[in-house]
Short mmCIF file of C-alpha atoms in Angstrom, two decimals:
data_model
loop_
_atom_site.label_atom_id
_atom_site.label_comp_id
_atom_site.label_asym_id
_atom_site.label_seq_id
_atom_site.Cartn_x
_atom_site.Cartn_y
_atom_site.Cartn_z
CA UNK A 1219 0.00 0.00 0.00
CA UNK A 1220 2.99 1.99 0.99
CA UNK A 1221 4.63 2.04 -2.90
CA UNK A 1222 0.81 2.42 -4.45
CA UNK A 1223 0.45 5.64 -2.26
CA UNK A 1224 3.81 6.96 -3.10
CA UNK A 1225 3.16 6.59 -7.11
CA UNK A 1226 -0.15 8.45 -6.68
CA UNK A 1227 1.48 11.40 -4.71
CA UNK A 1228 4.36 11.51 -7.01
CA UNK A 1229 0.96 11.36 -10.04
CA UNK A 1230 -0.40 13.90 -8.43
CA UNK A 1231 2.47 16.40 -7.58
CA UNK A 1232 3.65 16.20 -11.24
CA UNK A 1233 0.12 17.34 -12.43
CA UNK A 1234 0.09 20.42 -10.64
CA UNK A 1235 3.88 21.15 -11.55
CA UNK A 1236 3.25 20.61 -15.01
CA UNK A 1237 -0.29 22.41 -15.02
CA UNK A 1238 1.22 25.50 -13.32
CA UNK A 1239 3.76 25.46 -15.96
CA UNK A 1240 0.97 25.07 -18.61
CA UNK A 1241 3.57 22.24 -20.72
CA UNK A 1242 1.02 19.27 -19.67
CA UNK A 1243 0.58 18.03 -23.64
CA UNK A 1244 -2.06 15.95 -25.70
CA UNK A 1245 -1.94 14.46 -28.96
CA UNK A 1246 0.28 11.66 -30.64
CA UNK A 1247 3.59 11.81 -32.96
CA UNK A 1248 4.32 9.51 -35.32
CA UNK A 1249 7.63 8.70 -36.61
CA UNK A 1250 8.79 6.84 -40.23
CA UNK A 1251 12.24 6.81 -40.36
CA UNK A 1252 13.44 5.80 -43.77
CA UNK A 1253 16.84 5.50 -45.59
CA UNK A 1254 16.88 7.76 -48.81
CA UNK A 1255 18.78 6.71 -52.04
CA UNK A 1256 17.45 9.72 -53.93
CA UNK A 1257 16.64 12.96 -51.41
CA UNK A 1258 15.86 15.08 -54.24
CA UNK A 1259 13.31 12.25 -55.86
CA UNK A 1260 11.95 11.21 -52.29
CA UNK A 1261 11.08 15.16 -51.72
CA UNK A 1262 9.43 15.58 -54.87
CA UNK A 1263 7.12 13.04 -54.32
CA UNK A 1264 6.44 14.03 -50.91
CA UNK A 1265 5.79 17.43 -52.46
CA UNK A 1266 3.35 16.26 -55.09
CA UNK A 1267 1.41 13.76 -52.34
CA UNK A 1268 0.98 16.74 -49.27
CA UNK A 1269 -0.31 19.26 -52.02
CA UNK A 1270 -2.76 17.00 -53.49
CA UNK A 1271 -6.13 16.81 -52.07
CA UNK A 1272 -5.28 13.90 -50.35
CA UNK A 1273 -2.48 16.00 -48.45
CA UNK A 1274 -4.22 18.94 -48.04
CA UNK A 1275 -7.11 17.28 -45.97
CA UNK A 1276 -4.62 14.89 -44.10
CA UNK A 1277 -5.44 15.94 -40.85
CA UNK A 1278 -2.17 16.12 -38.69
CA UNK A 1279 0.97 18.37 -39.42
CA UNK A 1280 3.83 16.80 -41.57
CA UNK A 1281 7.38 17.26 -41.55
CA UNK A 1282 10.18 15.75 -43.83
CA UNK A 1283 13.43 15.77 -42.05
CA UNK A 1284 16.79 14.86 -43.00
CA UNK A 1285 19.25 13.74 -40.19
CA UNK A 1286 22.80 15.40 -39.81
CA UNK A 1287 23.51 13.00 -37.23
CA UNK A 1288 22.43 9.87 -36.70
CA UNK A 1289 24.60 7.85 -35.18
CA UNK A 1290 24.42 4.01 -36.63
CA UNK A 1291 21.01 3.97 -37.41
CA UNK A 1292 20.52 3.41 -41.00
CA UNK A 1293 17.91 5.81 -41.42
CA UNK A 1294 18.37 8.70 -43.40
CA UNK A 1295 15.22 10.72 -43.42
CA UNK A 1296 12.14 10.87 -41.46
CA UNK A 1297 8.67 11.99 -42.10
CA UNK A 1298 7.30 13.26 -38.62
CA UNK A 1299 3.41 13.77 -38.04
CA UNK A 1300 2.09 15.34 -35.03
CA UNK A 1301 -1.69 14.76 -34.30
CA UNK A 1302 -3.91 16.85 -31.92
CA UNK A 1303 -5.66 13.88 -30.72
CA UNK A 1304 -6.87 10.18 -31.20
CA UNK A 1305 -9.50 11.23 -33.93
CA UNK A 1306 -6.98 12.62 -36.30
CA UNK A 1307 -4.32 9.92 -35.82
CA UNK A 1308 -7.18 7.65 -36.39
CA UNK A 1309 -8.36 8.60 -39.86
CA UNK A 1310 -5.09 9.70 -40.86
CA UNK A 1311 -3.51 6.36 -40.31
CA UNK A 1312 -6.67 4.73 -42.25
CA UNK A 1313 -5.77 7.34 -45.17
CA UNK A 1314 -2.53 5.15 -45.39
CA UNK A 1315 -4.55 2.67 -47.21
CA UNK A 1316 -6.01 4.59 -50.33
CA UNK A 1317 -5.42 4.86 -53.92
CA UNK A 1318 -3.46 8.46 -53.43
CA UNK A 1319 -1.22 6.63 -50.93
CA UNK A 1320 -0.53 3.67 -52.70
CA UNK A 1321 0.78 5.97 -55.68
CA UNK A 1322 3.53 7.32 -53.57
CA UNK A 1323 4.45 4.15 -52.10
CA UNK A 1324 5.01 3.09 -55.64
CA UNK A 1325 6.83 6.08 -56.44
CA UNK A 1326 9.12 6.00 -53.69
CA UNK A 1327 9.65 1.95 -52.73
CA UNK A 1328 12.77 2.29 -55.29
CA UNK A 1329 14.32 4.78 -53.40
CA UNK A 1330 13.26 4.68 -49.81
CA UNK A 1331 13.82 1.57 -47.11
CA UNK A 1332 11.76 1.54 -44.28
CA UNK A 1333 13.56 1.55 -41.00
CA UNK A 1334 11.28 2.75 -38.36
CA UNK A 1335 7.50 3.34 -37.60
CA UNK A 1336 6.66 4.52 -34.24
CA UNK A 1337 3.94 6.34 -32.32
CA UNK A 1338 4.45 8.32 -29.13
CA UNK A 1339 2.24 10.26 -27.06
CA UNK A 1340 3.26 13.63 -25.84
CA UNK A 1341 3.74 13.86 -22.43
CA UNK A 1342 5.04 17.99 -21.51
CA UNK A 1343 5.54 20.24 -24.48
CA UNK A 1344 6.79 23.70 -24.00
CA UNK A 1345 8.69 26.58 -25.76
CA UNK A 1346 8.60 28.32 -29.07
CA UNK A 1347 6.41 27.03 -31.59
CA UNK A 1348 6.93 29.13 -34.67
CA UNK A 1349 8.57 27.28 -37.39
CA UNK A 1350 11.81 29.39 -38.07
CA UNK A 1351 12.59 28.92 -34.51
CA UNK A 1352 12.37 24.92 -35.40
CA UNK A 1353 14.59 24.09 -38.08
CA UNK A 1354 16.81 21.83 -36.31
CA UNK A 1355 15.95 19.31 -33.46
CA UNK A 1356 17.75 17.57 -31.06
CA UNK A 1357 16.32 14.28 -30.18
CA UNK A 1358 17.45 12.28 -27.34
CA UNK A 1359 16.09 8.48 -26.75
CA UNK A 1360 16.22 7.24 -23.93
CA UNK A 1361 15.15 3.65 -21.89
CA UNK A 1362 12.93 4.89 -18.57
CA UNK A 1363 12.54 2.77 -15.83
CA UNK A 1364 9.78 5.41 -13.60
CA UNK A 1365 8.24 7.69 -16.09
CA UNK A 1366 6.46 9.71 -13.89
CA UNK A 1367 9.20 10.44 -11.66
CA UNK A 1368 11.28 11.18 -14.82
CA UNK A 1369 8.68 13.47 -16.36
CA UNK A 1370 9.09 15.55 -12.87
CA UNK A 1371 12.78 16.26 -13.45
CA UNK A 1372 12.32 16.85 -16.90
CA UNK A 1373 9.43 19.16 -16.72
CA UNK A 1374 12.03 21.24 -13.65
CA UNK A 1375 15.15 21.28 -16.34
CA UNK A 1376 13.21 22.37 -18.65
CA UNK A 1377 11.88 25.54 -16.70
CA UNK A 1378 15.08 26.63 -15.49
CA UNK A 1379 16.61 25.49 -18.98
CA UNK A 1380 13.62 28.21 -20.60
CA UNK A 1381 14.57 30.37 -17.63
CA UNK A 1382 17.98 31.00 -18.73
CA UNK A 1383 17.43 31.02 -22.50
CA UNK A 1384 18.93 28.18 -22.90
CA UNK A 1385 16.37 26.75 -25.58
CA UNK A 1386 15.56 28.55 -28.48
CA UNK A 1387 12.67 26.97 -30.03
CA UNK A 1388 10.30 24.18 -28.35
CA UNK A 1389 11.15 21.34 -26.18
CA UNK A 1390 9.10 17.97 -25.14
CA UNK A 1391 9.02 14.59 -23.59
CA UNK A 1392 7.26 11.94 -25.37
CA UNK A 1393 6.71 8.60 -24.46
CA UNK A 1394 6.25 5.51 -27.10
CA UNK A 1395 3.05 3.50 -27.15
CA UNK A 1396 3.56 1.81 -30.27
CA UNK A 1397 7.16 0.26 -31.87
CA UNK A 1398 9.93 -1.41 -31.10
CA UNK A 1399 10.24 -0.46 -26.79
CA UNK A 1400 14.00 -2.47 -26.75
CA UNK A 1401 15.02 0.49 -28.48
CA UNK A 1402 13.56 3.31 -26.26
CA UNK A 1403 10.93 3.94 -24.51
CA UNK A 1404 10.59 7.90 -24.38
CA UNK A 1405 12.29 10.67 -26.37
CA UNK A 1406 13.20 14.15 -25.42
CA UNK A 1407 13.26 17.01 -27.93
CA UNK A 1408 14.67 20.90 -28.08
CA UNK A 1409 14.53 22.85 -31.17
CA UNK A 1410 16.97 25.57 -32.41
CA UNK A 1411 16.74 27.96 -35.76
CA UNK A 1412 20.36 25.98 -37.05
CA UNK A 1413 22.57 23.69 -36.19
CA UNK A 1414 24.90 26.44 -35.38
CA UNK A 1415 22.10 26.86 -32.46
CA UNK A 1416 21.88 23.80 -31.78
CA UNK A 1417 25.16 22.74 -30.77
CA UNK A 1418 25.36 25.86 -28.41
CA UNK A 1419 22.31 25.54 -26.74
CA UNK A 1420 23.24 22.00 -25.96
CA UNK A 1421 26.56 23.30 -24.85
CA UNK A 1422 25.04 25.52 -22.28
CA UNK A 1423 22.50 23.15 -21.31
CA UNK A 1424 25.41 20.55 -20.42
CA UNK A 1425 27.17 23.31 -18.65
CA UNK A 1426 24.29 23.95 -16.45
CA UNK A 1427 23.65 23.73 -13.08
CA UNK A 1428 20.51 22.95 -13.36
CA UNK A 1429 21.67 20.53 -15.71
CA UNK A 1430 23.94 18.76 -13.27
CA UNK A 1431 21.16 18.45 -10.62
CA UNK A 1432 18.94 16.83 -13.10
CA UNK A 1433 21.54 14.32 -14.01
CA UNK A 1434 22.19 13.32 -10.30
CA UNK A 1435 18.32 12.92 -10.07
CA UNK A 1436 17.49 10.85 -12.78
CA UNK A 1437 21.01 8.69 -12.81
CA UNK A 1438 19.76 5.34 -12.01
CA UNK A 1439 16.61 6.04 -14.02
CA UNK A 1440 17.15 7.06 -17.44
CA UNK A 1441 19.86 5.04 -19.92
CA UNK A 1442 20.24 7.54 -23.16
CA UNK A 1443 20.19 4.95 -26.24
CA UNK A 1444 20.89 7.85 -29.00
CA UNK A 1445 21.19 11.28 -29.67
CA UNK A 1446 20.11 12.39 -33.22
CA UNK A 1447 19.64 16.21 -34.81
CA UNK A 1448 17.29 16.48 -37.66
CA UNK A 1449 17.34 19.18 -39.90
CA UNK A 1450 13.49 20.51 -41.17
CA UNK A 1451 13.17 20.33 -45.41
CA UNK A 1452 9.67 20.61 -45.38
CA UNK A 1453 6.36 21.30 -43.50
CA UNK A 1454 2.79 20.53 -44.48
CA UNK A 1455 -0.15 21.77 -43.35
CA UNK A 1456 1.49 23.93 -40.30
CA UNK A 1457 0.04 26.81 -39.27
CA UNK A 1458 2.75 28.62 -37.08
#
């Protein structure tokens, strides 16, 4: 009884940290990492899909992202959607299985391999949203043994990380519902306006004090798998 009253205190003290910060998130991002023979090809046809009728009444935001780093992963490329809620994730996953689809799978299986498809729900999201301020995200994933205890700490860096100006466009914790979980089983995110950004912002953040009480308190909780930075080519239907 001891542990079950703990977890719901620990529930219910991250609620009202994350509410008073006004992070707390909803929706779902999905992830289809693919290795790219042709970028130029693979972006045209992405181009001619999102701006067909098909694309333009896709309901969830889409980005095509190509990854500077990546570490040994063999993907090259990802499309990332983020959906307000389970509605649109719904009927846009179902729009996977139409004529208009089909064509671009045809189109691209010559060029693209798929390497990953993953959804994860968001968890805190924070920051700024605009688009030029988004160009370039970090992505840590990471294996979590107590997710709520970890969302805590996170949703503290992040504050005194936004605090300091340390992070220049958004920031967010997700956590995966749907994959391959031996891989990870949440992801972190900060976005900068370049890589130039990037890379300093990360620098700081490492530097931090902040930084280094966050690491003490989630050292025996969270193992980071990889550490990827994906650079923005495209967004569809995105309204900031």
């Amino acid at each position: 009884k001891g542990v079950i009253m703990k977890k719901l205190l620990l529930s219910i003290s991250l609620m009202v940290l994350v509410s008073s910060q006004s992070i707390l998130a909803a929706g779902y991002i999905a992830t289809y990492s693919v290795n790219v023979s042709n970028p130029a090809e693979y972006a045209k046809q992405m181009d001619s899909l999102m701006n067909s009728e098909w694309g333009k009444s896709f309901p969830g935001v889409v980005s095509l992202g190509s990854y500077a780093f990546n570490g040994y992963d063999d993907a090259t490329h990802a499309v990332i959607i983020n959906y307000d809620n389970e509605v649109d994730a719904g009927k846009a996953t179902e729009s996977f299985y139409t004529p208009r689809f089909a064509e671009f799978l045809a189109a691209t299986s010559s060029i693209a391999e798929p390497v990953e498809q993953s959804l994860n729900r968001k968890i805190l999201t924070g920051g700024e949203m605009s688009s030029n301020k988004n160009n370039v995200y970090t992505i840590y994933r990471m294996d979590v043994k107590n997710p709520a205890a970890y969302a805590k700490s996170y949703a503290k860096v992040a504050k005194a990380q936004v605090e300091a100006g340390n992070i220049g466009g958004a920031y967010g914790l997700r956590a995966q519902v749907a994959g391959n979980q031996n891989y990870y089983t949440h992801y972190a995110f900060t976005g900068s306006d370049s890589v130039g950004s990037a890379l300093a912002e990360q620098e700081k953040l490492f530097s931090s004090d902040s930084f280094a009480k966050f690491q003490k308190e989630i050292s025996t909780n969270r193992s980071v798998i990889q550490t990827s930075m994906l650079v923005v080519m495209a967004r569809y239907n995105d309204e900031n």
